[in-house]
XYZ file of C-alpha atoms in Angstrom:
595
model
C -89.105 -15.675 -15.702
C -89.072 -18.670 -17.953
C -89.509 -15.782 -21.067
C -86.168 -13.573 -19.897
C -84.297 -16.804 -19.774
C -85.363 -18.631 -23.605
C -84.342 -14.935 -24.757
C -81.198 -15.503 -22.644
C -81.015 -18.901 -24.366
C -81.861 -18.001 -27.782
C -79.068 -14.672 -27.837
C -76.232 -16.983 -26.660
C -77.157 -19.202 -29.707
C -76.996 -16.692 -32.032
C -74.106 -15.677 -30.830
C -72.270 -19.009 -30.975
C -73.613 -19.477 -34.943
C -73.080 -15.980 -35.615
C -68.896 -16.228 -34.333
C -68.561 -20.227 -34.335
C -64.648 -20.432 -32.393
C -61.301 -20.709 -34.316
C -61.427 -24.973 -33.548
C -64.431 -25.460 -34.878
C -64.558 -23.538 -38.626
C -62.326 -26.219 -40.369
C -60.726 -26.010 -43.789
C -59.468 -29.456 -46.031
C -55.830 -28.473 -46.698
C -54.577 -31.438 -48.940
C -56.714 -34.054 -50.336
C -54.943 -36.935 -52.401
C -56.279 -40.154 -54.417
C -53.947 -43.127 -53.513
C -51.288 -44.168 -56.101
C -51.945 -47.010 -57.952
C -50.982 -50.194 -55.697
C -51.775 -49.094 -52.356
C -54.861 -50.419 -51.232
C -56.289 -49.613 -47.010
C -55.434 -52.841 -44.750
C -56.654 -51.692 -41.447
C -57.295 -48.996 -39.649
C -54.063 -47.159 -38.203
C -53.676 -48.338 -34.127
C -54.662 -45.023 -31.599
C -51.501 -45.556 -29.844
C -49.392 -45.935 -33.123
C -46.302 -42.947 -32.993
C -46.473 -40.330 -35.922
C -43.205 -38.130 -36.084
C -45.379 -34.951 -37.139
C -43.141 -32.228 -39.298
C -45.297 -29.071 -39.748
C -43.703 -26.477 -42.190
C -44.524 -22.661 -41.979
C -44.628 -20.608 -44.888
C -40.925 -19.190 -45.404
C -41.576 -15.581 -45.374
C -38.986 -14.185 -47.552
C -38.538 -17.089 -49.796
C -39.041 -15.170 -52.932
C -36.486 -13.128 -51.817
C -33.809 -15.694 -50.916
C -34.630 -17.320 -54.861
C -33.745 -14.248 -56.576
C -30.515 -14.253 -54.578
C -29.870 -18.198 -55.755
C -30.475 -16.927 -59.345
C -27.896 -13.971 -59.158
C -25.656 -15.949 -57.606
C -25.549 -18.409 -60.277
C -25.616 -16.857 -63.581
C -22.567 -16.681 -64.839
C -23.004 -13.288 -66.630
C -24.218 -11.394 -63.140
C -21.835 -9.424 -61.204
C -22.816 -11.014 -58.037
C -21.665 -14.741 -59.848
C -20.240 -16.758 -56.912
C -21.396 -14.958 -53.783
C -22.743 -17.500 -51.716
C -25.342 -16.767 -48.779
C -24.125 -17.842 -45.320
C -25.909 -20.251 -43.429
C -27.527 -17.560 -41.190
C -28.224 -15.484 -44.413
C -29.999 -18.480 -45.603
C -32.266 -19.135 -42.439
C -32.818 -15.209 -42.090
C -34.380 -15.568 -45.434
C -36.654 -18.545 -44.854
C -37.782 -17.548 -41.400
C -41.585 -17.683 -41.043
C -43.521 -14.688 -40.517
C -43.991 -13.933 -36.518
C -47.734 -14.415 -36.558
C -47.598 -17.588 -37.798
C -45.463 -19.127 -35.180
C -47.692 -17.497 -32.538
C -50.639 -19.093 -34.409
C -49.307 -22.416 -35.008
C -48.297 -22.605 -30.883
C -51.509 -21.278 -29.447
C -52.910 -24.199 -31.853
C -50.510 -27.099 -30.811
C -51.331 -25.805 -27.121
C -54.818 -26.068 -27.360
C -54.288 -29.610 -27.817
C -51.974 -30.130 -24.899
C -48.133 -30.276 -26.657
C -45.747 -28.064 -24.774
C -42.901 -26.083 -26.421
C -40.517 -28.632 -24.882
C -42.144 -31.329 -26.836
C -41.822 -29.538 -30.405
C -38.652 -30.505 -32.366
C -37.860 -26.705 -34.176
C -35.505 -26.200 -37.368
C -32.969 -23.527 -37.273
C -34.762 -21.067 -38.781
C -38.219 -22.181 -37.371
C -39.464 -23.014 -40.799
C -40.022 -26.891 -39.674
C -41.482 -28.150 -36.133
C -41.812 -31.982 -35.527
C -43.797 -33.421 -32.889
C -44.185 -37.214 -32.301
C -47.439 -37.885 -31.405
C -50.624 -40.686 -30.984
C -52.674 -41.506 -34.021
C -55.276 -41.048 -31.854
C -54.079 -37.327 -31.284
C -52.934 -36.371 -34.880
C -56.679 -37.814 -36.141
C -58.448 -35.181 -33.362
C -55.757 -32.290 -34.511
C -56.312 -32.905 -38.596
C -60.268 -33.927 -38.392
C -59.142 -37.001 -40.340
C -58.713 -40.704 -40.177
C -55.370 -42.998 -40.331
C -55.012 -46.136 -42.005
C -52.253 -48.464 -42.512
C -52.097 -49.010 -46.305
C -50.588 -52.168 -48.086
C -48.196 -51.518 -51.386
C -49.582 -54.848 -53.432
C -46.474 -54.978 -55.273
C -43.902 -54.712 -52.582
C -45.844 -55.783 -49.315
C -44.546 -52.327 -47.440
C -47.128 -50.869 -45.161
C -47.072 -47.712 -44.026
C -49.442 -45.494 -42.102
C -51.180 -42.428 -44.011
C -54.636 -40.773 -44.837
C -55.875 -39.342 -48.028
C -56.865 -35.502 -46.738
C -56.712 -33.512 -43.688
C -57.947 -30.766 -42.313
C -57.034 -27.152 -40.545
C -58.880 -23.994 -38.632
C -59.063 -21.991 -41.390
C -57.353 -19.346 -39.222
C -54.452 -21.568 -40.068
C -54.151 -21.940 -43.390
C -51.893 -19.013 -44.232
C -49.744 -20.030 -41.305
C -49.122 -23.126 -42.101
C -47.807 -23.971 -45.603
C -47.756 -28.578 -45.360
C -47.929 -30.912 -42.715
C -46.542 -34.921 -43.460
C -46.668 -37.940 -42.969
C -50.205 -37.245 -43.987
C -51.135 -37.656 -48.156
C -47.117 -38.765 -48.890
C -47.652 -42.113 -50.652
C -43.829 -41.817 -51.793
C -41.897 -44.841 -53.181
C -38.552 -44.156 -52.466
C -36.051 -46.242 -54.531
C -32.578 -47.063 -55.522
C -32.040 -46.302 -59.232
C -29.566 -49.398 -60.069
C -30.529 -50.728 -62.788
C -28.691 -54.018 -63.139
C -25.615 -55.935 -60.817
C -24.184 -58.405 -62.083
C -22.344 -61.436 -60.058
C -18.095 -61.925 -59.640
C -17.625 -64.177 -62.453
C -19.449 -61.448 -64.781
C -16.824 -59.059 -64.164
C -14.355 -58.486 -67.502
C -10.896 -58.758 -66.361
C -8.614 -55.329 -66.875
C -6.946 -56.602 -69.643
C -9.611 -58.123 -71.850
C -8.907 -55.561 -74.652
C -5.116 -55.398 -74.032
C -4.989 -56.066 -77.693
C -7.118 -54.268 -79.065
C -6.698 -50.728 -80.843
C -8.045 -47.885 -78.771
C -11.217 -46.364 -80.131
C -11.152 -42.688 -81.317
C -14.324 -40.686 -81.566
C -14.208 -39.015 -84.627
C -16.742 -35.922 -83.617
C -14.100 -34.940 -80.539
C -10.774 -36.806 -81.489
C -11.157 -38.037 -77.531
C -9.023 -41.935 -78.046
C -10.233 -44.389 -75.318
C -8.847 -47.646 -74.112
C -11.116 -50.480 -76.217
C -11.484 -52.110 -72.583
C -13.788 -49.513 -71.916
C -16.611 -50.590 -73.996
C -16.901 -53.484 -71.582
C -15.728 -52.513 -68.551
C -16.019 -49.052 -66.810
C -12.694 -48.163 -64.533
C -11.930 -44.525 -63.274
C -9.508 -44.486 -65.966
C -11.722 -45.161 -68.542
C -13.795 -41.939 -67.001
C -10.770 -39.873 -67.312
C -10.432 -41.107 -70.955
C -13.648 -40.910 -72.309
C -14.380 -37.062 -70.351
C -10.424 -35.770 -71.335
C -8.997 -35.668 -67.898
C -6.291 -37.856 -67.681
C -3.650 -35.559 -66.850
C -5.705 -33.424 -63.996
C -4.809 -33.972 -60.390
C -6.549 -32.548 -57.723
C -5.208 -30.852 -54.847
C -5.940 -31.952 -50.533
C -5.026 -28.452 -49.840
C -7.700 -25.788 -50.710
C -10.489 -26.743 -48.470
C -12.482 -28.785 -51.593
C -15.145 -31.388 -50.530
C -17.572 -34.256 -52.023
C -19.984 -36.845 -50.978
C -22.267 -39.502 -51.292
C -25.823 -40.419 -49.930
C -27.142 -43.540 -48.538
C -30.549 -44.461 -48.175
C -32.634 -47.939 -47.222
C -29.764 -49.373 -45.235
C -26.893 -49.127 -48.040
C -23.693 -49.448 -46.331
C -20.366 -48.078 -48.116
C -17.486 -50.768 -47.104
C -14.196 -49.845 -46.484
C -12.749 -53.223 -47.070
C -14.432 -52.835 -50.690
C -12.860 -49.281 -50.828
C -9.413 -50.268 -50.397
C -9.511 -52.867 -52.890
C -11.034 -50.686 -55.324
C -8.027 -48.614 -54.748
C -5.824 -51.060 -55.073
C -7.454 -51.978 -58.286
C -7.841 -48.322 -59.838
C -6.130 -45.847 -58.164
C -3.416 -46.999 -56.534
C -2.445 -43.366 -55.050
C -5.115 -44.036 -52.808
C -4.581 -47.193 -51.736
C -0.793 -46.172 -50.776
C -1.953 -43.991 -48.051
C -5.101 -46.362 -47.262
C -7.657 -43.375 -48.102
C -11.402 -43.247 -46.701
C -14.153 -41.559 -46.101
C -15.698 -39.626 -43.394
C -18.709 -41.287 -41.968
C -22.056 -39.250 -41.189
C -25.047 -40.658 -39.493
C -27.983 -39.173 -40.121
C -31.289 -39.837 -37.942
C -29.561 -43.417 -36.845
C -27.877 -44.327 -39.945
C -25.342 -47.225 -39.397
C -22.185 -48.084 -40.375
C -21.976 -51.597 -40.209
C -18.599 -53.095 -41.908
C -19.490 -55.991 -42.135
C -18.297 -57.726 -45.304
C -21.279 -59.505 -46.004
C -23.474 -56.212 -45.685
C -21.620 -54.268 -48.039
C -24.120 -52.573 -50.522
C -24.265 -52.254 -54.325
C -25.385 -48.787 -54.449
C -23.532 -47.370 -51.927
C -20.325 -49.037 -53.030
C -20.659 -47.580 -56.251
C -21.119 -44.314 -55.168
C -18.286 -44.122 -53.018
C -15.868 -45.360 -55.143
C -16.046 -43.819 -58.291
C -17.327 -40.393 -56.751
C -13.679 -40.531 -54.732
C -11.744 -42.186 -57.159
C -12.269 -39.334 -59.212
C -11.314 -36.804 -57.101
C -8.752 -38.663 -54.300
C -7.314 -36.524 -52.773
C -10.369 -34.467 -51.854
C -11.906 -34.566 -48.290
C -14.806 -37.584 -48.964
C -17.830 -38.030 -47.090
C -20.463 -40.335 -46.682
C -23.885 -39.370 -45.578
C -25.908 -42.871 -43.911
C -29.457 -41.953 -43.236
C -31.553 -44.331 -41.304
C -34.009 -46.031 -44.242
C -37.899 -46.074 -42.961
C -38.360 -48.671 -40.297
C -40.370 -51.990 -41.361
C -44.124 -51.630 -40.204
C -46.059 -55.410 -39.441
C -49.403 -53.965 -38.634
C -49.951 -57.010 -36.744
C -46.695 -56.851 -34.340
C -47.684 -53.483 -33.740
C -44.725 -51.599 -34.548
C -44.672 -48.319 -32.998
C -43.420 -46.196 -35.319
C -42.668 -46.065 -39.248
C -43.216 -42.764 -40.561
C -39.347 -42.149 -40.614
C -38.628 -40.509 -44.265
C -35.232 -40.931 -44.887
C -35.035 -38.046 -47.720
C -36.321 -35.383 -45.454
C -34.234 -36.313 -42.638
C -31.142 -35.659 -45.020
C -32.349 -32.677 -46.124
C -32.999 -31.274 -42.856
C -30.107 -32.485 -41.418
C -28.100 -30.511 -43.948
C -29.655 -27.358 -43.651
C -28.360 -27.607 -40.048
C -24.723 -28.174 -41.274
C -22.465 -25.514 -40.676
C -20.113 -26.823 -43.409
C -21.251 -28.562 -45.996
C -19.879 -30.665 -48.709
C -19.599 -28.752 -51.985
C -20.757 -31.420 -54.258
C -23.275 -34.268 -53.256
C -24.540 -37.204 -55.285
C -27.432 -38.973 -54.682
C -28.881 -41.830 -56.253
C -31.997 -42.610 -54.982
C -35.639 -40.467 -55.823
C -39.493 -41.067 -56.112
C -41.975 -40.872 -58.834
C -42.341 -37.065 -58.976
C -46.521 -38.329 -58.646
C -46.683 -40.041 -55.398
C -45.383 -37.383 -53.644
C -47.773 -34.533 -52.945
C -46.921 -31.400 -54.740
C -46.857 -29.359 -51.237
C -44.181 -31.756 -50.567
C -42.072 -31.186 -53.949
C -42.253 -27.703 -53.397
C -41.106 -27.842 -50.156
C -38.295 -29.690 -50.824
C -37.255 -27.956 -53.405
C -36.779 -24.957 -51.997
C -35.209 -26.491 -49.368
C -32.478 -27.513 -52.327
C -32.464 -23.833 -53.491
C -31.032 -23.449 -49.853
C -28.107 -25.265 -49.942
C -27.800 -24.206 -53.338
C -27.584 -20.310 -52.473
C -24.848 -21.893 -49.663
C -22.613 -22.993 -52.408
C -23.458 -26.496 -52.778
C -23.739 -28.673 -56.017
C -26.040 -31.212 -55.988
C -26.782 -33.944 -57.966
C -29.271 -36.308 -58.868
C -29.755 -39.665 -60.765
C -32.556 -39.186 -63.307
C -33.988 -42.560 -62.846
C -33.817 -45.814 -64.551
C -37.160 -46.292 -66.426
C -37.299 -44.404 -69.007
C -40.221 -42.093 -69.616
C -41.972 -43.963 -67.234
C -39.355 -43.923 -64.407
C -40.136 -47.873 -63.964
C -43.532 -47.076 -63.140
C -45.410 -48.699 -65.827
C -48.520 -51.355 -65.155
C -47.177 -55.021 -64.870
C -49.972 -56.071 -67.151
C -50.536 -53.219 -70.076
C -47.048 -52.037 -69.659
C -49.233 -47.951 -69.676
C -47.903 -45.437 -67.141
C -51.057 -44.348 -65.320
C -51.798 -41.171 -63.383
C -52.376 -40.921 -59.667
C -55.322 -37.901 -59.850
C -58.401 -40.913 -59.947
C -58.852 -40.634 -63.661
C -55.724 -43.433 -64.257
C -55.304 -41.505 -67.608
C -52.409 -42.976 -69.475
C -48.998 -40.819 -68.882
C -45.135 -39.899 -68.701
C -44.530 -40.322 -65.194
C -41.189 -37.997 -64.373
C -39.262 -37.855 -61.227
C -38.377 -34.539 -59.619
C -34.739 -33.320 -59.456
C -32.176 -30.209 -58.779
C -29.402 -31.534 -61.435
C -31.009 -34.449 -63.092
C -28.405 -36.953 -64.310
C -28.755 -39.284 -67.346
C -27.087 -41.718 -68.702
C -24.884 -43.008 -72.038
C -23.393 -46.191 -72.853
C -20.051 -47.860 -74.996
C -17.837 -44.980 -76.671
C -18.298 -43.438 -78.953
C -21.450 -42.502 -76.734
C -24.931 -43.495 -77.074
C -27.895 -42.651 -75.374
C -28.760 -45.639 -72.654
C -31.976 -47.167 -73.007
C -33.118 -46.821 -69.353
C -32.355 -43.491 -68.645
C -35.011 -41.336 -67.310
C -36.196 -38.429 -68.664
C -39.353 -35.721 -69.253
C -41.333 -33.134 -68.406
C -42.395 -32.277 -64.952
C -46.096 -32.244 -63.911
C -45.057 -29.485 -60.997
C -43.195 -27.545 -61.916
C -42.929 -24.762 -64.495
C -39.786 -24.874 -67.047
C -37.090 -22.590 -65.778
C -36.049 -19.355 -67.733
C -33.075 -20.669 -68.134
C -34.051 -23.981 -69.968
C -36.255 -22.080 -72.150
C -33.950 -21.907 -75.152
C -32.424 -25.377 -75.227
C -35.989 -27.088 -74.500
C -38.140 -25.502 -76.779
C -35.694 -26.416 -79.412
C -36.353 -29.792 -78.748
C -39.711 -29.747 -78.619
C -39.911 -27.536 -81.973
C -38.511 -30.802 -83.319
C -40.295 -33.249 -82.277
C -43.486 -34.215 -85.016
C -46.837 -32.692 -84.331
C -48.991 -34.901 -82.412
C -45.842 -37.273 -80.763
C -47.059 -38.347 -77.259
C -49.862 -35.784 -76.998
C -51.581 -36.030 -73.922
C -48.640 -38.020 -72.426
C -46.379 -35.081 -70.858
C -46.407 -31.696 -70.122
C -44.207 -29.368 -72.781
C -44.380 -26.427 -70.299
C -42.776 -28.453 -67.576
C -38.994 -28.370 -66.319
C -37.142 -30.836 -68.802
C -35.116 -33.397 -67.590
C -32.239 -34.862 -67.152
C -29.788 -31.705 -67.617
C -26.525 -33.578 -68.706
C -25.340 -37.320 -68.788
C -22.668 -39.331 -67.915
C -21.497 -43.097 -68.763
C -23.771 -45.847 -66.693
C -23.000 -49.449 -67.407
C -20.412 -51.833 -67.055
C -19.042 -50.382 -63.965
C -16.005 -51.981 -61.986
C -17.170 -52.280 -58.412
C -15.594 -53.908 -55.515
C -18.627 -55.561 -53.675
C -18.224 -57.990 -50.656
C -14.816 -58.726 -51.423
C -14.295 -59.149 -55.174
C -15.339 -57.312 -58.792
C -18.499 -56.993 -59.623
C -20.162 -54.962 -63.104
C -22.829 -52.906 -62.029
C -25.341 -50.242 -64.376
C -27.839 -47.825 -63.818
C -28.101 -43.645 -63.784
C -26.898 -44.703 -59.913
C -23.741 -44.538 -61.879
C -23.634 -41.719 -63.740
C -24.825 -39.122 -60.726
C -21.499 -40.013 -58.975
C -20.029 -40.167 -61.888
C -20.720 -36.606 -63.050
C -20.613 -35.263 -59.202
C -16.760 -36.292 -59.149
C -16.047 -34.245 -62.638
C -17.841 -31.313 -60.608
C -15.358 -31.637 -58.011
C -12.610 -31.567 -59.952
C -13.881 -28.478 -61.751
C -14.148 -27.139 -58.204
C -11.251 -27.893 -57.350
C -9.917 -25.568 -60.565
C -11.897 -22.699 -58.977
C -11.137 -23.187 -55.261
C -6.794 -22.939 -56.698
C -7.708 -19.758 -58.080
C -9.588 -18.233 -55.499
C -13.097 -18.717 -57.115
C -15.948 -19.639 -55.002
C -17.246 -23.004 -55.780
C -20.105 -23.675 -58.439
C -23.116 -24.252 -55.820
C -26.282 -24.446 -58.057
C -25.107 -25.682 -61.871
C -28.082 -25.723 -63.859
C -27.867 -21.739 -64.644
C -24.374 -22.020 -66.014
C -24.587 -25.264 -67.537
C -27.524 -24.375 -70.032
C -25.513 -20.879 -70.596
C -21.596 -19.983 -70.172
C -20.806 -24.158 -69.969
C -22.988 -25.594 -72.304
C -20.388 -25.465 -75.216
C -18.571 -27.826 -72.446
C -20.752 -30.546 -73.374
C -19.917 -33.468 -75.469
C -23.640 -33.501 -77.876
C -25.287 -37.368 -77.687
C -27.634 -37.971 -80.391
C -28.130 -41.691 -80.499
C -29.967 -43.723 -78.443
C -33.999 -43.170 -77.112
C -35.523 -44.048 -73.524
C -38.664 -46.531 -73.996
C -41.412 -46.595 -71.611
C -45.104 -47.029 -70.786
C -45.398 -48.934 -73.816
C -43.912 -46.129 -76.209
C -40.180 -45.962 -77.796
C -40.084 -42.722 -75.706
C -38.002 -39.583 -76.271
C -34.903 -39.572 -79.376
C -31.157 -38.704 -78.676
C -30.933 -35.492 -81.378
C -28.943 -32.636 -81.470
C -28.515 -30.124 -78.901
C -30.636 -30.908 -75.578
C -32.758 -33.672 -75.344
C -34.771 -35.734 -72.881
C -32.658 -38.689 -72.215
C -28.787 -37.050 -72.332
C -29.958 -33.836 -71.551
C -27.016 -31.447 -72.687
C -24.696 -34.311 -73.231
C -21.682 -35.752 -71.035
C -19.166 -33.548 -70.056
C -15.614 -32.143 -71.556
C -13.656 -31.835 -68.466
C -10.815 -29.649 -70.201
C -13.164 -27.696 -71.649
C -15.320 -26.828 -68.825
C -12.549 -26.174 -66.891
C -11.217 -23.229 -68.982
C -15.150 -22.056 -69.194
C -15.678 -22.270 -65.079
C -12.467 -20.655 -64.416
């Protein structure tokens, strides 16, 4: 008896080892070495809330990139013919089996299909959930980590796991290994009485660049208006229209809020159209995004944006996007959740939007290396998205040089985040990267960010302009320190110091790329604007056009360099380089080249 049952016994076992279930054969699907300042505080609380976003492979992706590609090129018949929105999701729709997969899993761990959150095109599910829960689901362990330079906690781990049954199903899953440091790129504001009066240069000749015959006001070497934009980028007699359906806007992040108040006397002060017929923006909140007016609260960055990215291009419909900024975490009050991250939430908020603006600035961004590379990815093609809907979008290139501000406090060295802290470049990630120039004539600024991306591979249509630049530079300059095979930023450039910004109630002078993104955005929309008279589509994604068909539109920089992690950092030269990209633009000339 007791023999028929141990071989009873000893079949089940070999059963169970020989076909172990789907829970139990786990796979590590990300594994990440902190970035440098984060350091573990505690362990993360059970009961702590995790807003869980779980993105399945977009089936047809590939597909929906060739499409973005044809759509831009200037040369290919299809030029212009932007994807609908359902196009779009049809196109990044994961694969059948994978959703089944992905909700037999969540099920098997007790979450209902009324408690998952799901995108459009079911590319994205969000769950919020218990530490305690995400820890059984991932086979990992939570901790609340401490930033020693900025005292911000948040709540991550450094790997996580999967059934390997999943792993083709399911392509990222975050807040997990995201050790982002998302940041304003302003590089300087300066208080009321720093602000030049208007008619400082009165006086003064106007200075004439000799390489373009463009004169400028002399006023404008000191103090950045919207006229001194129009000036310096030949636009001064354009004026767009409010009547063929054109559109722009702004982001704010971190709790920026754009002021009215501020608006109107910026109007008042420099484009006095506007202020006639008290002009404004539309106001979007995004995951809980306020819109506080008060006076007091008005924000640098997001006054900026609004006002010189609608000055430039009153009277077109204006928009401002407010996105909740991620929630302050005291580990010891026990917050219950922080994982909020504001960039995401944008991004999928606009994928949702039936309508959306046709050219968007934002100046905010991470440290291409503290964000995973799943994430980057992800994002990006998220980007290509709204880019194959027709949408222009626009990015500060960041403030620091070739070190994006990221450089050791003590050794002034750019270290990598990979555990060998080897000495580096460290580039941001962007769609159109956005640099910046100073004075006019134009230089190169000093902080504007630039490089070589550690991600991803150069673009075909970069090739040409890039390698040039890199056949130029001496053998042996920063080897080791960047990639020469990556995509090159920034793409173009635009003025970024000494701006004219109404701030809580008076003038203040403000500089940074945070400048030039809007700055360049509102010349898109008035090129736009050119199209949409005509009965041309809008430009959507830029970067195709602007290294082919426009690039003759660009006014060449060749002075200036971008210093960081202890280096002088890239040169201003000829043709494209990695702190002006292809230069600042020639509005009248781009014009006849877009339209």
């Amino acid at each position: 008896m007791w023999i028929g049952s141990l071989l009873s016994l000893l079949s089940l076992l070999v059963v169970a080892f020989a076909s172990p279930s789907k829970s139990h054969r786990l796979k590590v699907k990300e594994a990440v070495t902190p970035p440098r300042a984060w350091i573990k505080h505690t362990p993360a609380p059970l009961d702590h809330i995790i807003k869980l976003r779980i993105g399945l492979p977009q089936a047809n992706f590939d597909v929906l990139e060739e499409h973005l590609y044809a759509i831009s090129d200037p040369y290919n018949e299809r030029y212009g013919e932007h994807l609908s929105k359902e196009q779009v999701e049809e196109l990044v729709a994961p694969r059948p089996e994978s959703i089944d997969a992905v909700n037999e899993w969540l099920s098997s761990h007790g979450i209902q299909d009324k408690d998952i959150g799901r995108s459009p095109a079911g590319d994205w599910l969000t769950i919020h959930i218990p530490v305690s829960l995400v820890e059984k689901m991932l086979d990992t362990k939570y901790h609340v980590w401490k930033h020693t330079d900025s005292g911000e906690y948040i709540v991550r781990t450094t790997s996580y796991s999967l059934p390997t049954h999943l792993d083709e199903h399911v392509e990222l899953i975050q807040p997990t290994t995201m050790f982002g440091t998302f940041k304003k790129f302003k590089s300087t504001i300066h208080s009321v009485g720093d602000a030049e009066p208007l008619t400082q240069a009165q006086d003064l000749p106007p200075v004439v660049d000799l390489a373009t015959g463009v004169t400028v006001d002399a006023s404008c070497n000191t103090t950045i208006t919207i006229a001194c934009l129009k000036e310096i980028y030949n636009a001064v007699d354009y004026t767009p229209s409010a009547n063929v359906r054109n559109s722009i806007a702004v982001t704010g992040y971190l709790e920026e809020n754009a002021n009215r108040a501020d608006l109107q006397s910026f109007y008042v002060d420099q484009v006095p159209a506007a202020a006639a017929v008290n002009s404004t923006f539309t106001f979007i909140s995004v995951a809980g995004g306020l819109d506080s007016q008060n006076i007091s609260e008005a924000g640098g960055e997001a006054n900026l944006d609004v006002q010189f990215a609608f000055g430039l291009t009153f009277p077109v419909a204006s928009t401002f996007f407010s996105t909740a900024g991620r929630p302050p975490f005291n580990p010891d009050i026990g917050t219950p959740e922080d994982t909020n991250e504001p960039y995401t939430d944008w991004l999928d908020f606009m994928l949702t939007h039936p309508n959306p603006p046709l050219a968007i600035s934002t100046s905010y961004g991470d440290d291409e290396q503290t964000v995973p590379e799943s994430f980057a990815k992800r994002a990006c093609a998220g980007f290509a998205a709204l880019g194959a809907r027709g949408v222009s979008l626009m990015f500060s290139s960041g403030d620091g040089g070739v070190g994006d501000g990221d450089a050791d406090p003590a050794t002034q060295q750019c270290l990598t985040n990979d555990g060998q802290n080897r000495t580096a470049f460290i580039p941001g990630h962007h769609v159109t990267a956005v640099g910046g120039t100073i004075h006019f004539p134009e230089t190169a600024v000093s902080f504007s960010g630039g490089g070589f991306s550690n991600y991803f591979a150069r673009p075909l249509y970069q090739e040409a302009a890039v390698s040039a630049f890199l056949n130029k530079l001496p053998k042996g300059t920063y080897n080791g320190l960047f990639n020469p095979k990556g995509r090159a930023i920034p793409d173009v450039a635009a003025q970024s110091d000494f701006f004219r910004v109404f701030i809580g109630g008076g003038p203040h002078s403000i500089g940074g790329t945070s400048a030039s993104s809007p700055t360049f955005t509102g010349f898109v929309g008035l090129l736009n604007d050119a199209r949409l008279r005509k009965g041309l589509p809008s430009l959507g994604f830029l970067n195709p056009l602007l290294y082919s068909k426009a690039a003759s539109g660009f006014n060449d920089i060749t002075i200036g360099n971008n210093p960081g992690c202890g280096t002088p950092g890239f040169n201003a030269t000829r043709g494209w380089d990695a702190i002006t990209g292809l230069g600042t633009p020639d509005f009248a000339k781009l014009v006849k080249l877009v339209t």
